[in-house]
Tab-separated table of C-alpha atoms in Angstrom:
chain	number	residue	atom	x	y	z
A	10	MET	CA	-143.512	101.394	136.867
A	11	SER	CA	-145.145	100.721	133.141
A	12	ILE	CA	-142.138	102.415	131.569
A	13	THR	CA	-139.764	100.393	133.561
A	14	VAL	CA	-140.912	97.284	132.296
A	15	ILE	CA	-141.070	97.849	128.717
A	16	ARG	CA	-137.551	98.873	128.863
A	17	ALA	CA	-136.419	96.003	130.612
A	18	ILE	CA	-137.784	94.842	128.249
A	19	ILE	CA	-136.488	96.094	124.789
A	20	ILE	CA	-133.002	95.261	127.072
A	21	TYR	CA	-133.092	91.908	127.491
A	22	ILE	CA	-134.314	91.624	123.863
A	23	THR	CA	-131.447	93.420	122.544
A	24	VAL	CA	-129.023	91.774	124.942
A	25	ILE	CA	-129.865	88.225	123.868
A	26	ILE	CA	-129.854	88.466	120.637
A	27	ALA	CA	-126.145	89.949	121.405
A	28	VAL	CA	-125.744	87.207	122.674
A	29	ARG	CA	-127.065	84.647	120.070
A	30	ILE	CA	-125.031	86.255	117.251
A	31	MET	CA	-121.808	86.477	119.503
A	32	GLY	CA	-122.516	81.881	119.343
A	33	LYS	CA	-122.488	79.611	122.131
A	34	ARG	CA	-119.424	79.271	123.923
A	35	GLN	CA	-118.882	79.915	127.764
A	36	LEU	CA	-118.193	82.623	129.132
A	37	GLY	CA	-114.545	80.867	130.261
A	38	GLU	CA	-113.997	80.402	126.840
A	39	LEU	CA	-115.130	83.553	125.194
A	40	SER	CA	-111.906	84.663	123.764
A	41	ASN	CA	-110.516	88.136	124.485
A	42	HIS	CA	-112.208	90.575	122.274
A	43	GLU	CA	-115.669	88.834	123.572
A	44	PHE	CA	-114.949	88.214	127.061
A	45	VAL	CA	-114.701	93.259	126.440
A	46	ILE	CA	-117.718	92.856	124.356
A	47	THR	CA	-119.706	91.230	126.632
A	48	VAL	CA	-118.183	93.418	129.721
A	49	LEU	CA	-119.567	96.670	127.515
A	50	ILE	CA	-122.637	95.286	126.661
A	51	SER	CA	-123.338	94.275	130.433
A	52	ALA	CA	-122.393	98.074	131.127
A	53	VAL	CA	-124.945	99.341	128.685
A	54	ALA	CA	-127.449	97.459	129.137
A	55	THR	CA	-128.336	98.357	132.623
A	56	ILE	CA	-127.619	102.428	132.465
A	57	PRO	CA	-131.418	103.488	130.571
A	58	LEU	CA	-132.019	101.092	133.691
A	59	GLU	CA	-130.974	103.539	136.290
A	60	ASP	CA	-133.181	106.550	134.988
A	61	ASN	CA	-136.066	105.735	133.411
A	62	ALA	CA	-135.402	110.203	132.654
A	63	ILE	CA	-131.903	108.529	130.057
A	64	PRO	CA	-132.736	107.796	126.314
A	65	LEU	CA	-133.470	104.406	125.272
A	66	THR	CA	-130.574	104.860	122.114
A	67	ASN	CA	-127.983	105.752	124.949
A	68	SER	CA	-127.419	101.651	125.444
A	69	LEU	CA	-129.288	100.533	122.472
A	70	LEU	CA	-127.011	102.016	119.689
A	71	PRO	CA	-123.973	101.271	122.174
A	72	ILE	CA	-124.859	97.438	122.394
A	73	LEU	CA	-125.601	97.727	118.027
A	74	ILE	CA	-122.409	98.949	118.081
A	75	PHE	CA	-120.537	96.434	120.123
A	76	ILE	CA	-122.210	93.694	118.013
A	77	SER	CA	-121.480	95.421	114.848
A	78	LEU	CA	-118.041	95.311	115.604
A	79	GLU	CA	-117.712	91.423	116.783
A	80	ILE	CA	-118.954	91.220	113.770
A	81	ILE	CA	-116.114	92.438	111.442
A	82	GLU	CA	-113.720	91.548	113.922
A	83	SER	CA	-114.587	87.491	113.114
A	84	ALA	CA	-114.804	88.259	109.587
A	85	ILE	CA	-111.685	89.833	109.948
A	86	SER	CA	-110.277	86.673	111.411
A	87	MET	CA	-111.548	84.195	109.456
A	88	LYS	CA	-109.212	85.408	106.854
A	89	SER	CA	-106.676	86.774	108.558
A	90	TYR	CA	-104.573	84.353	111.261
A	91	LYS	CA	-102.383	86.240	111.838
A	92	PHE	CA	-105.423	89.418	113.094
A	93	SER	CA	-106.849	85.892	114.959
A	94	GLN	CA	-103.482	85.771	117.010
A	95	LEU	CA	-103.242	89.473	117.831
A	96	LEU	CA	-106.640	89.360	119.233
A	97	GLU	CA	-106.987	86.374	120.909
A	98	GLY	CA	-102.768	85.314	121.531
A	99	LYS	CA	-102.148	81.685	120.231
A	100	PRO	CA	-101.386	78.736	122.279
A	101	ILE	CA	-98.481	77.859	124.795
A	102	ILE	CA	-97.146	74.945	125.510
A	103	ILE	CA	-96.220	75.576	128.982
A	104	ILE	CA	-94.918	71.281	129.926
A	105	LYS	CA	-93.661	69.658	127.241
A	106	ASP	CA	-92.774	65.362	127.568
A	107	GLY	CA	-93.139	66.468	130.782
A	108	LYS	CA	-90.254	69.027	131.052
A	109	LEU	CA	-91.558	72.354	131.940
A	110	GLN	CA	-90.890	75.300	129.583
A	111	GLN	CA	-89.249	77.889	132.029
A	112	LYS	CA	-88.995	80.321	128.925
A	113	GLU	CA	-92.702	80.259	128.372
A	114	LEU	CA	-93.493	80.575	131.776
A	115	LYS	CA	-92.040	83.796	132.734
A	116	ARG	CA	-93.651	84.686	128.657
A	117	LEU	CA	-97.113	84.036	130.007
A	118	ARG	CA	-95.913	85.613	133.652
A	119	MET	CA	-97.371	82.105	135.656
A	120	THR	CA	-95.423	80.856	138.270
A	121	VAL	CA	-95.131	76.961	139.347
A	122	SER	CA	-97.105	77.741	141.801
A	123	ASP	CA	-100.279	78.266	138.663
A	124	VAL	CA	-99.575	75.784	137.325
A	125	LEU	CA	-99.917	73.364	140.057
A	126	ASP	CA	-103.644	75.000	141.516
A	127	ASN	CA	-104.664	74.244	137.537
A	128	LEU	CA	-103.741	71.089	137.980
A	129	ARG	CA	-104.614	70.741	140.903
A	130	SER	CA	-108.878	71.233	139.448
A	131	GLN	CA	-108.633	69.138	136.962
A	132	GLY	CA	-107.842	66.106	140.294
A	133	ILE	CA	-102.924	66.166	138.861
A	134	PHE	CA	-101.903	65.755	142.131
A	135	GLU	CA	-97.815	65.232	140.736
A	136	LEU	CA	-95.998	67.223	138.507
A	137	SER	CA	-94.816	64.163	137.433
A	138	GLU	CA	-98.253	62.817	135.988
A	139	VAL	CA	-97.925	65.419	132.833
A	140	LYS	CA	-97.132	64.340	129.456
A	141	ASN	CA	-98.288	67.915	127.716
A	142	ALA	CA	-99.435	71.069	129.327
A	143	ILE	CA	-101.116	73.288	127.158
A	144	VAL	CA	-102.284	76.766	128.237
A	145	GLU	CA	-105.194	77.818	125.162
A	146	ALA	CA	-106.100	80.752	123.748
A	147	ASN	CA	-108.062	81.789	126.446
A	148	GLY	CA	-106.403	81.378	128.919
A	149	LYS	CA	-107.615	77.437	129.907
A	150	LEU	CA	-105.703	75.138	129.982
A	151	SER	CA	-104.672	71.528	128.559
A	152	VAL	CA	-102.561	68.733	129.950
A	153	GLN	CA	-102.164	65.112	128.828
A	154	ARG	CA	-101.624	62.713	131.091
A	155	ASN	CA	-98.483	59.970	130.467
A	156	ASP	CA	-100.535	56.984	130.405
A	157	ASP	CA	-101.564	58.823	127.272
A	158	SER	CA	-100.384	57.893	124.400
A	159	SER	CA	-101.079	60.105	121.616
A	160	GLU	CA	-98.694	62.700	120.154
A	161	ILE	CA	-99.654	66.458	119.752
A	162	ASN	CA	-99.707	67.465	116.489
A	163	ILE	CA	-99.536	70.598	115.290
A	164	PRO	CA	-101.224	73.143	112.132
A	165	ILE	CA	-99.338	73.970	109.820
A	166	VAL	CA	-101.568	74.377	107.386
A	167	LEU	CA	-104.968	76.406	108.468
A	168	ASP	CA	-107.761	77.603	106.596
A	169	GLY	CA	-105.527	78.213	103.423
A	170	LYS	CA	-103.010	79.814	104.960
A	171	THR	CA	-99.432	78.213	105.954
A	172	ILE	CA	-98.521	78.899	110.231
A	173	THR	CA	-95.331	77.979	110.932
A	174	ASN	CA	-95.274	79.485	115.114
A	175	TYR	CA	-98.460	77.982	116.432
A	176	PHE	CA	-97.332	76.947	119.530
A	177	GLY	CA	-95.778	80.824	120.288
A	178	ASN	CA	-91.757	79.112	118.638
A	179	GLU	CA	-91.424	78.935	114.816
A	180	ILE	CA	-91.400	75.294	114.042
A	181	LEU	CA	-91.059	74.907	110.086
A	182	SER	CA	-90.703	77.672	107.281
A	183	ASN	CA	-93.213	78.927	104.958
A	184	GLU	CA	-90.913	77.033	102.186
A	185	GLU	CA	-90.462	73.454	104.295
A	186	ILE	CA	-94.422	73.721	104.594
A	187	THR	CA	-95.108	74.575	100.848
A	188	LEU	CA	-93.457	71.390	100.153
A	189	ILE	CA	-95.128	69.061	102.827
A	190	VAL	CA	-98.366	70.334	100.837
A	191	LYS	CA	-96.695	70.137	97.292
A	192	SER	CA	-96.317	65.743	98.798
A	193	GLN	CA	-99.860	65.374	100.119
A	194	ASN	CA	-100.647	66.090	96.064
A	195	MET	CA	-102.833	68.808	97.540
A	196	GLU	CA	-103.197	72.957	96.320
A	197	LEU	CA	-103.309	74.535	99.758
A	198	LYS	CA	-105.853	77.009	98.942
A	199	ARG	CA	-107.855	73.728	99.287
A	200	ILE	CA	-106.760	73.098	102.490
A	201	MET	CA	-109.150	72.895	105.996
A	202	LEU	CA	-106.500	71.586	108.272
A	203	LEU	CA	-102.498	70.494	108.040
A	204	THR	CA	-100.740	69.223	110.976
A	205	LEU	CA	-97.559	67.440	111.604
A	206	ASP	CA	-96.814	65.008	114.262
A	207	LYS	CA	-93.421	65.089	116.110
A	208	ASN	CA	-92.811	61.666	113.190
A	209	GLY	CA	-92.978	64.508	110.761
A	210	LYS	CA	-96.309	62.214	109.830
A	211	ALA	CA	-98.629	64.699	108.206
A	212	GLN	CA	-102.258	64.459	108.910
A	213	LEU	CA	-104.965	66.552	106.476
A	214	ILE	CA	-108.195	68.022	106.078
A	215	GLU	CA	-109.721	68.926	103.279
A	216	LYS	CA	-112.352	72.052	101.851
A	217	GLU	CA	-115.788	70.855	101.150
A	218	LYS	CA	-116.114	71.583	98.032
A	219	ASN	CA	-118.676	74.385	97.645
A	220	LYS	CA	-121.728	72.906	96.164
């Protein structure tokens, strides 16, 4: 019995450390690869608890490998937006200016019923109440009501890299984005975030300088 308790404590501490390394996002906000790794860690962690004859390393080693993969994937995602999109997907607008984007629904394999279910879960019972709705990369639906006067700003530069298709469809070419960057009198590599509203107004956040 004491061996089982000790093994359980070791696995518990290991899993806590693994989850801590992965970050503080809630389960419903995990990206695809984070969710997969979380499920794998949960499955592997129980193996030594089922039979004390199974070496503890059969669980600890795979967990360490999963953590390493998560760290590597996160590091590459920070350097490459395309790689990040490949792993996590991209946000998709399914309602734009009050109009249902049927093409995007087909792309996401969502039905109108799915949309209505998600809206009701947010206290919206009429489609006409919605100005814009976006399916985020983690599958969560973000909704903007008609009484919200703010506009959706499209990111065209993220962490020093041009983004031509943040919401799935190309809005501007790299050349056009480069011209906008030049108009801001700012080097591309110095930009943390540059967004554009529907009127063409740009908003820029500069990277903090290393002290």
